[in-house]
mmCIF file with all atom_site columns, C-alpha atoms in Angstrom:
data_model
loop_
_atom_site.group_PDB
_atom_site.id
_atom_site.type_symbol
_atom_site.label_atom_id
_atom_site.label_alt_id
_atom_site.label_comp_id
_atom_site.label_asym_id
_atom_site.label_entity_id
_atom_site.label_seq_id
_atom_site.pdbx_PDB_ins_code
_atom_site.Cartn_x
_atom_site.Cartn_y
_atom_site.Cartn_z
_atom_site.occupancy
_atom_site.B_iso_or_equiv
_atom_site.pdbx_formal_charge
_atom_site.auth_seq_id
_atom_site.auth_comp_id
_atom_site.auth_asym_id
_atom_site.auth_atom_id
_atom_site.pdbx_PDB_model_num
ATOM 1   C CA . MET A 1 1   ? 260.929 79.277  164.300 1.00 0.00 ? 1   MET A CA 1
ATOM 2   C CA . PRO A 1 2   ? 259.378 76.849  166.551 1.00 0.00 ? 2   PRO A CA 1
ATOM 3   C CA . TYR A 1 3   ? 261.138 75.024  169.017 1.00 0.00 ? 3   TYR A CA 1
ATOM 4   C CA . SER A 1 4   ? 260.490 71.801  170.579 1.00 0.00 ? 4   SER A CA 1
ATOM 5   C CA . LEU A 1 5   ? 260.244 71.305  174.331 1.00 0.00 ? 5   LEU A CA 1
ATOM 6   C CA . PHE A 1 6   ? 262.981 68.542  174.512 1.00 0.00 ? 6   PHE A CA 1
ATOM 7   C CA . ASP A 1 7   ? 265.592 70.945  172.299 1.00 0.00 ? 7   ASP A CA 1
ATOM 8   C CA . LEU A 1 8   ? 264.566 73.979  174.812 1.00 0.00 ? 8   LEU A CA 1
ATOM 9   C CA . ASN A 1 9   ? 265.310 71.738  177.941 1.00 0.00 ? 9   ASN A CA 1
ATOM 10  C CA . GLN A 1 10  ? 268.738 70.609  176.244 1.00 0.00 ? 10  GLN A CA 1
ATOM 11  C CA . MET A 1 11  ? 270.008 74.317  175.196 1.00 0.00 ? 11  MET A CA 1
ATOM 12  C CA . GLU A 1 12  ? 272.642 76.278  176.929 1.00 0.00 ? 12  GLU A CA 1
ATOM 13  C CA . GLN A 1 13  ? 271.608 79.126  178.656 1.00 0.00 ? 13  GLN A CA 1
ATOM 14  C CA . SER A 1 14  ? 272.879 81.662  175.965 1.00 0.00 ? 14  SER A CA 1
ATOM 15  C CA . ALA A 1 15  ? 271.113 79.623  172.974 1.00 0.00 ? 15  ALA A CA 1
ATOM 16  C CA . PHE A 1 16  ? 267.705 79.183  175.250 1.00 0.00 ? 16  PHE A CA 1
ATOM 17  C CA . THR A 1 17  ? 267.557 82.760  175.757 1.00 0.00 ? 17  THR A CA 1
ATOM 18  C CA . GLU A 1 18  ? 268.498 83.919  172.048 1.00 0.00 ? 18  GLU A CA 1
ATOM 19  C CA . ALA A 1 19  ? 265.514 81.294  171.194 1.00 0.00 ? 19  ALA A CA 1
ATOM 20  C CA . LEU A 1 20  ? 263.229 82.745  173.587 1.00 0.00 ? 20  LEU A CA 1
ATOM 21  C CA . GLY A 1 21  ? 264.385 86.223  174.663 1.00 0.00 ? 21  GLY A CA 1
ATOM 22  C CA . GLU A 1 22  ? 261.739 88.393  173.136 1.00 0.00 ? 22  GLU A CA 1
ATOM 23  C CA . ILE A 1 23  ? 258.879 86.546  174.767 1.00 0.00 ? 23  ILE A CA 1
ATOM 24  C CA . PHE A 1 24  ? 258.905 89.382  176.910 1.00 0.00 ? 24  PHE A CA 1
ATOM 25  C CA . GLU A 1 25  ? 259.264 92.727  174.928 1.00 0.00 ? 25  GLU A CA 1
ATOM 26  C CA . GLN A 1 26  ? 263.018 93.436  174.873 1.00 0.00 ? 26  GLN A CA 1
ATOM 27  C CA . THR A 1 27  ? 263.717 91.781  177.885 1.00 0.00 ? 27  THR A CA 1
ATOM 28  C CA . PRO A 1 28  ? 265.755 88.488  177.675 1.00 0.00 ? 28  PRO A CA 1
ATOM 29  C CA . THR A 1 29  ? 267.051 88.469  181.247 1.00 0.00 ? 29  THR A CA 1
ATOM 30  C CA . ILE A 1 30  ? 263.634 86.633  182.000 1.00 0.00 ? 30  ILE A CA 1
ATOM 31  C CA . ALA A 1 31  ? 264.379 83.785  179.858 1.00 0.00 ? 31  ALA A CA 1
ATOM 32  C CA . SER A 1 32  ? 267.799 83.833  180.976 1.00 0.00 ? 32  SER A CA 1
ATOM 33  C CA . GLN A 1 33  ? 266.694 83.449  184.456 1.00 0.00 ? 33  GLN A CA 1
ATOM 34  C CA . ALA A 1 34  ? 263.643 80.986  183.765 1.00 0.00 ? 34  ALA A CA 1
ATOM 35  C CA . TRP A 1 35  ? 266.637 78.682  181.974 1.00 0.00 ? 35  TRP A CA 1
ATOM 36  C CA . GLU A 1 36  ? 267.803 77.832  185.523 1.00 0.00 ? 36  GLU A CA 1
ATOM 37  C CA . GLN A 1 37  ? 264.521 76.181  186.499 1.00 0.00 ? 37  GLN A CA 1
ATOM 38  C CA . ARG A 1 38  ? 264.642 73.315  183.633 1.00 0.00 ? 38  ARG A CA 1
ATOM 39  C CA . PRO A 1 39  ? 263.338 70.991  182.761 1.00 0.00 ? 39  PRO A CA 1
ATOM 40  C CA . PHE A 1 40  ? 259.850 72.406  181.907 1.00 0.00 ? 40  PHE A CA 1
ATOM 41  C CA . THR A 1 41  ? 257.257 69.810  181.224 1.00 0.00 ? 41  THR A CA 1
ATOM 42  C CA . ASP A 1 42  ? 254.988 71.501  178.611 1.00 0.00 ? 42  ASP A CA 1
ATOM 43  C CA . VAL A 1 43  ? 254.376 75.329  177.743 1.00 0.00 ? 43  VAL A CA 1
ATOM 44  C CA . ASP A 1 44  ? 252.200 76.133  180.453 1.00 0.00 ? 44  ASP A CA 1
ATOM 45  C CA . ASP A 1 45  ? 254.957 74.974  182.994 1.00 0.00 ? 45  ASP A CA 1
ATOM 46  C CA . LEU A 1 46  ? 257.591 77.213  180.892 1.00 0.00 ? 46  LEU A CA 1
ATOM 47  C CA . HIS A 1 47  ? 255.263 80.071  180.992 1.00 0.00 ? 47  HIS A CA 1
ATOM 48  C CA . GLN A 1 48  ? 254.396 79.640  184.896 1.00 0.00 ? 48  GLN A CA 1
ATOM 49  C CA . LYS A 1 49  ? 258.605 79.674  185.183 1.00 0.00 ? 49  LYS A CA 1
ATOM 50  C CA . MET A 1 50  ? 259.200 82.844  183.203 1.00 0.00 ? 50  MET A CA 1
ATOM 51  C CA . LEU A 1 51  ? 256.286 84.036  185.392 1.00 0.00 ? 51  LEU A CA 1
ATOM 52  C CA . THR A 1 52  ? 258.052 83.370  188.502 1.00 0.00 ? 52  THR A CA 1
ATOM 53  C CA . VAL A 1 53  ? 261.036 85.377  187.552 1.00 0.00 ? 53  VAL A CA 1
ATOM 54  C CA . VAL A 1 54  ? 258.476 88.511  186.445 1.00 0.00 ? 54  VAL A CA 1
ATOM 55  C CA . ASN A 1 55  ? 257.133 88.186  189.768 1.00 0.00 ? 55  ASN A CA 1
ATOM 56  C CA . ALA A 1 56  ? 260.228 88.314  191.431 1.00 0.00 ? 56  ALA A CA 1
ATOM 57  C CA . MET A 1 57  ? 261.279 91.851  189.892 1.00 0.00 ? 57  MET A CA 1
ATOM 58  C CA . SER A 1 58  ? 261.683 94.804  191.847 1.00 0.00 ? 58  SER A CA 1
ATOM 59  C CA . ASP A 1 59  ? 259.077 97.166  191.013 1.00 0.00 ? 59  ASP A CA 1
ATOM 60  C CA . GLU A 1 60  ? 261.585 99.465  189.018 1.00 0.00 ? 60  GLU A CA 1
ATOM 61  C CA . GLN A 1 61  ? 262.567 96.354  186.738 1.00 0.00 ? 61  GLN A CA 1
ATOM 62  C CA . GLN A 1 62  ? 258.502 95.836  186.469 1.00 0.00 ? 62  GLN A CA 1
ATOM 63  C CA . PHE A 1 63  ? 258.225 99.271  185.156 1.00 0.00 ? 63  PHE A CA 1
ATOM 64  C CA . ALA A 1 64  ? 261.113 98.936  182.876 1.00 0.00 ? 64  ALA A CA 1
ATOM 65  C CA . LEU A 1 65  ? 259.206 95.760  181.380 1.00 0.00 ? 65  LEU A CA 1
ATOM 66  C CA . ILE A 1 66  ? 256.181 97.487  180.963 1.00 0.00 ? 66  ILE A CA 1
ATOM 67  C CA . CYS A 1 67  ? 258.157 100.668 179.358 1.00 0.00 ? 67  CYS A CA 1
ATOM 68  C CA . ALA A 1 68  ? 259.558 98.212  176.640 1.00 0.00 ? 68  ALA A CA 1
ATOM 69  C CA . HIS A 1 69  ? 256.340 97.759  174.965 1.00 0.00 ? 69  HIS A CA 1
ATOM 70  C CA . PRO A 1 70  ? 255.386 99.816  172.171 1.00 0.00 ? 70  PRO A CA 1
ATOM 71  C CA . ASP A 1 71  ? 252.357 101.943 172.071 1.00 0.00 ? 71  ASP A CA 1
ATOM 72  C CA . LEU A 1 72  ? 249.234 100.200 170.170 1.00 0.00 ? 72  LEU A CA 1
ATOM 73  C CA . GLY A 1 73  ? 248.775 101.620 166.983 1.00 0.00 ? 73  GLY A CA 1
ATOM 74  C CA . SER A 1 74  ? 251.856 103.580 166.409 1.00 0.00 ? 74  SER A CA 1
ATOM 75  C CA . LYS A 1 75  ? 254.071 103.515 163.623 1.00 0.00 ? 75  LYS A CA 1
ATOM 76  C CA . ALA A 1 76  ? 257.327 103.360 165.484 1.00 0.00 ? 76  ALA A CA 1
ATOM 77  C CA . LYS A 1 77  ? 259.851 100.538 165.423 1.00 0.00 ? 77  LYS A CA 1
ATOM 78  C CA . MET A 1 78  ? 258.858 97.297  167.443 1.00 0.00 ? 78  MET A CA 1
ATOM 79  C CA . ALA A 1 79  ? 259.752 93.801  167.991 1.00 0.00 ? 79  ALA A CA 1
ATOM 80  C CA . GLU A 1 80  ? 258.228 91.470  164.774 1.00 0.00 ? 80  GLU A CA 1
ATOM 81  C CA . ALA A 1 81  ? 255.949 89.711  167.266 1.00 0.00 ? 81  ALA A CA 1
ATOM 82  C CA . SER A 1 82  ? 254.160 93.159  168.430 1.00 0.00 ? 82  SER A CA 1
ATOM 83  C CA . THR A 1 83  ? 254.101 94.113  164.793 1.00 0.00 ? 83  THR A CA 1
ATOM 84  C CA . GLN A 1 84  ? 252.455 90.715  164.058 1.00 0.00 ? 84  GLN A CA 1
ATOM 85  C CA . GLU A 1 85  ? 249.829 91.027  167.127 1.00 0.00 ? 85  GLU A CA 1
ATOM 86  C CA . GLN A 1 86  ? 249.244 94.403  166.327 1.00 0.00 ? 86  GLN A CA 1
ATOM 87  C CA . ALA A 1 87  ? 248.260 93.475  162.667 1.00 0.00 ? 87  ALA A CA 1
ATOM 88  C CA . GLY A 1 88  ? 246.270 90.794  163.908 1.00 0.00 ? 88  GLY A CA 1
ATOM 89  C CA . ALA A 1 89  ? 243.815 93.229  165.547 1.00 0.00 ? 89  ALA A CA 1
ATOM 90  C CA . GLY A 1 90  ? 243.826 95.531  162.560 1.00 0.00 ? 90  GLY A CA 1
ATOM 91  C CA . LEU A 1 91  ? 246.046 98.408  164.023 1.00 0.00 ? 91  LEU A CA 1
ATOM 92  C CA . ASP A 1 92  ? 248.547 98.418  160.919 1.00 0.00 ? 92  ASP A CA 1
ATOM 93  C CA . ARG A 1 93  ? 245.426 99.547  158.976 1.00 0.00 ? 93  ARG A CA 1
ATOM 94  C CA . LEU A 1 94  ? 243.983 102.438 161.036 1.00 0.00 ? 94  LEU A CA 1
ATOM 95  C CA . THR A 1 95  ? 242.302 105.516 159.365 1.00 0.00 ? 95  THR A CA 1
ATOM 96  C CA . ALA A 1 96  ? 243.803 108.701 159.861 1.00 0.00 ? 96  ALA A CA 1
ATOM 97  C CA . GLU A 1 97  ? 241.301 109.435 162.563 1.00 0.00 ? 97  GLU A CA 1
ATOM 98  C CA . GLU A 1 98  ? 241.500 106.139 164.372 1.00 0.00 ? 98  GLU A CA 1
ATOM 99  C CA . TYR A 1 99  ? 245.410 106.920 163.974 1.00 0.00 ? 99  TYR A CA 1
ATOM 100 C CA . ASP A 1 100 ? 244.662 110.080 166.027 1.00 0.00 ? 100 ASP A CA 1
ATOM 101 C CA . ARG A 1 101 ? 242.415 108.775 168.314 1.00 0.00 ? 101 ARG A CA 1
ATOM 102 C CA . PHE A 1 102 ? 244.511 105.853 169.251 1.00 0.00 ? 102 PHE A CA 1
ATOM 103 C CA . HIS A 1 103 ? 247.753 108.507 169.534 1.00 0.00 ? 103 HIS A CA 1
ATOM 104 C CA . ARG A 1 104 ? 245.664 110.879 172.030 1.00 0.00 ? 104 ARG A CA 1
ATOM 105 C CA . LEU A 1 105 ? 244.716 108.022 174.072 1.00 0.00 ? 105 LEU A CA 1
ATOM 106 C CA . ASN A 1 106 ? 248.213 106.573 174.240 1.00 0.00 ? 106 ASN A CA 1
ATOM 107 C CA . GLU A 1 107 ? 249.559 110.273 175.169 1.00 0.00 ? 107 GLU A CA 1
ATOM 108 C CA . GLN A 1 108 ? 246.703 110.571 177.794 1.00 0.00 ? 108 GLN A CA 1
ATOM 109 C CA . TYR A 1 109 ? 247.065 107.191 179.380 1.00 0.00 ? 109 TYR A CA 1
ATOM 110 C CA . LYS A 1 110 ? 251.200 107.629 179.108 1.00 0.00 ? 110 LYS A CA 1
ATOM 111 C CA . SER A 1 111 ? 250.658 111.329 180.889 1.00 0.00 ? 111 SER A CA 1
ATOM 112 C CA . GLN A 1 112 ? 248.216 109.409 183.603 1.00 0.00 ? 112 GLN A CA 1
ATOM 113 C CA . PHE A 1 113 ? 250.180 106.300 184.110 1.00 0.00 ? 113 PHE A CA 1
ATOM 114 C CA . GLY A 1 114 ? 254.017 107.013 183.186 1.00 0.00 ? 114 GLY A CA 1
ATOM 115 C CA . PHE A 1 115 ? 253.791 103.826 180.900 1.00 0.00 ? 115 PHE A CA 1
ATOM 116 C CA . PRO A 1 116 ? 252.573 102.968 177.785 1.00 0.00 ? 116 PRO A CA 1
ATOM 117 C CA . PHE A 1 117 ? 248.709 101.185 177.630 1.00 0.00 ? 117 PHE A CA 1
ATOM 118 C CA . ILE A 1 118 ? 248.968 97.518  177.010 1.00 0.00 ? 118 ILE A CA 1
ATOM 119 C CA . ILE A 1 119 ? 246.846 94.992  176.094 1.00 0.00 ? 119 ILE A CA 1
ATOM 120 C CA . ALA A 1 120 ? 247.116 91.334  174.762 1.00 0.00 ? 120 ALA A CA 1
ATOM 121 C CA . VAL A 1 121 ? 245.752 92.290  171.418 1.00 0.00 ? 121 VAL A CA 1
ATOM 122 C CA . LYS A 1 122 ? 245.019 88.562  170.380 1.00 0.00 ? 122 LYS A CA 1
ATOM 123 C CA . ASN A 1 123 ? 241.780 88.308  171.483 1.00 0.00 ? 123 ASN A CA 1
ATOM 124 C CA . HIS A 1 124 ? 240.628 92.152  170.763 1.00 0.00 ? 124 HIS A CA 1
ATOM 125 C CA . THR A 1 125 ? 239.669 94.119  167.961 1.00 0.00 ? 125 THR A CA 1
ATOM 126 C CA . LYS A 1 126 ? 240.254 97.585  167.252 1.00 0.00 ? 126 LYS A CA 1
ATOM 127 C CA . THR A 1 127 ? 237.246 98.770  169.142 1.00 0.00 ? 127 THR A CA 1
ATOM 128 C CA . SER A 1 128 ? 237.370 96.727  171.959 1.00 0.00 ? 128 SER A CA 1
ATOM 129 C CA . ILE A 1 129 ? 240.890 98.130  172.333 1.00 0.00 ? 129 ILE A CA 1
ATOM 130 C CA . LEU A 1 130 ? 239.501 101.396 172.382 1.00 0.00 ? 130 LEU A CA 1
ATOM 131 C CA . GLU A 1 131 ? 236.854 100.674 174.705 1.00 0.00 ? 131 GLU A CA 1
ATOM 132 C CA . ALA A 1 132 ? 239.468 99.111  176.855 1.00 0.00 ? 132 ALA A CA 1
ATOM 133 C CA . PHE A 1 133 ? 241.589 102.305 176.847 1.00 0.00 ? 133 PHE A CA 1
ATOM 134 C CA . GLU A 1 134 ? 238.692 104.482 178.083 1.00 0.00 ? 134 GLU A CA 1
ATOM 135 C CA . THR A 1 135 ? 237.920 102.100 181.004 1.00 0.00 ? 135 THR A CA 1
ATOM 136 C CA . ARG A 1 136 ? 241.340 102.043 182.080 1.00 0.00 ? 136 ARG A CA 1
ATOM 137 C CA . LEU A 1 137 ? 241.942 105.570 182.172 1.00 0.00 ? 137 LEU A CA 1
ATOM 138 C CA . GLN A 1 138 ? 239.774 105.344 185.144 1.00 0.00 ? 138 GLN A CA 1
ATOM 139 C CA . HIS A 1 139 ? 241.998 103.318 187.397 1.00 0.00 ? 139 HIS A CA 1
ATOM 140 C CA . SER A 1 140 ? 244.525 104.004 189.819 1.00 0.00 ? 140 SER A CA 1
ATOM 141 C CA . GLN A 1 141 ? 248.131 103.853 189.096 1.00 0.00 ? 141 GLN A CA 1
ATOM 142 C CA . PRO A 1 142 ? 249.049 100.664 191.186 1.00 0.00 ? 142 PRO A CA 1
ATOM 143 C CA . ASP A 1 143 ? 245.868 98.828  189.626 1.00 0.00 ? 143 ASP A CA 1
ATOM 144 C CA . GLU A 1 144 ? 247.366 99.874  186.175 1.00 0.00 ? 144 GLU A CA 1
ATOM 145 C CA . MET A 1 145 ? 250.788 98.540  186.862 1.00 0.00 ? 145 MET A CA 1
ATOM 146 C CA . ARG A 1 146 ? 249.203 95.277  187.764 1.00 0.00 ? 146 ARG A CA 1
ATOM 147 C CA . GLN A 1 147 ? 246.902 95.136  185.157 1.00 0.00 ? 147 GLN A CA 1
ATOM 148 C CA . ALA A 1 148 ? 250.185 96.083  182.606 1.00 0.00 ? 148 ALA A CA 1
ATOM 149 C CA . ILE A 1 149 ? 251.783 92.919  184.336 1.00 0.00 ? 149 ILE A CA 1
ATOM 150 C CA . ALA A 1 150 ? 248.768 90.725  183.562 1.00 0.00 ? 150 ALA A CA 1
ATOM 151 C CA . GLU A 1 151 ? 248.800 91.779  180.040 1.00 0.00 ? 151 GLU A CA 1
ATOM 152 C CA . ILE A 1 152 ? 252.390 91.125  179.326 1.00 0.00 ? 152 ILE A CA 1
ATOM 153 C CA . SER A 1 153 ? 251.786 87.776  180.766 1.00 0.00 ? 153 SER A CA 1
ATOM 154 C CA . GLN A 1 154 ? 249.040 86.858  178.380 1.00 0.00 ? 154 GLN A CA 1
ATOM 155 C CA . ILE A 1 155 ? 251.326 88.281  175.709 1.00 0.00 ? 155 ILE A CA 1
ATOM 156 C CA . ALA A 1 156 ? 253.905 86.149  176.325 1.00 0.00 ? 156 ALA A CA 1
ATOM 157 C CA . TYR A 1 157 ? 251.639 82.856  177.034 1.00 0.00 ? 157 TYR A CA 1
ATOM 158 C CA . PHE A 1 158 ? 250.261 83.811  173.175 1.00 0.00 ? 158 PHE A CA 1
ATOM 159 C CA . ARG A 1 159 ? 254.275 83.749  171.951 1.00 0.00 ? 159 ARG A CA 1
ATOM 160 C CA . LEU A 1 160 ? 255.244 80.782  173.800 1.00 0.00 ? 160 LEU A CA 1
ATOM 161 C CA . LEU A 1 161 ? 252.550 78.950  172.002 1.00 0.00 ? 161 LEU A CA 1
ATOM 162 C CA . GLN A 1 162 ? 253.457 80.034  168.662 1.00 0.00 ? 162 GLN A CA 1
ATOM 163 C CA . GLN A 1 163 ? 257.530 79.509  169.600 1.00 0.00 ? 163 GLN A CA 1
ATOM 164 C CA . VAL A 1 164 ? 257.132 76.226  171.409 1.00 0.00 ? 164 VAL A CA 1
ATOM 165 C CA . THR A 1 165 ? 256.455 72.590  170.424 1.00 0.00 ? 165 THR A CA 1
ATOM 166 C CA . VAL A 1 166 ? 255.661 69.633  172.282 1.00 0.00 ? 166 VAL A CA 1
#
């Protein structure tokens, strides 16, 4: 259910956290801490203030945020927003061969970097996601940590655009 920016600015911290706690996958503390930076002038301001919280996190906290995300194309239980996002890119309709390829790439990526591959699927297709997998497997671990946080930031922005009206 979308929330108005006005209502979000008026909410108690617990209600705000309940409303926006899943903007960052399974990490409601980001919304809770961003609440302290009210009022928000628009969705971009809210997003930037949430990113301020993310950027202030320790490496261990950012790693936990990255690890909270599901594997792409997996059949595991995931947040409703993740389910919808992956369906939008066709990842809920993979052939057996495509599923196997995604599974292999996910496993290779996790083995190499220690966390799941994350990409803001909204602007992607199965093909472009597979190409990104192949490219990003060539990166260093620190580069991929930064890329994962950048992708998470983009995912959060897309989710805010769905959840917040002005």
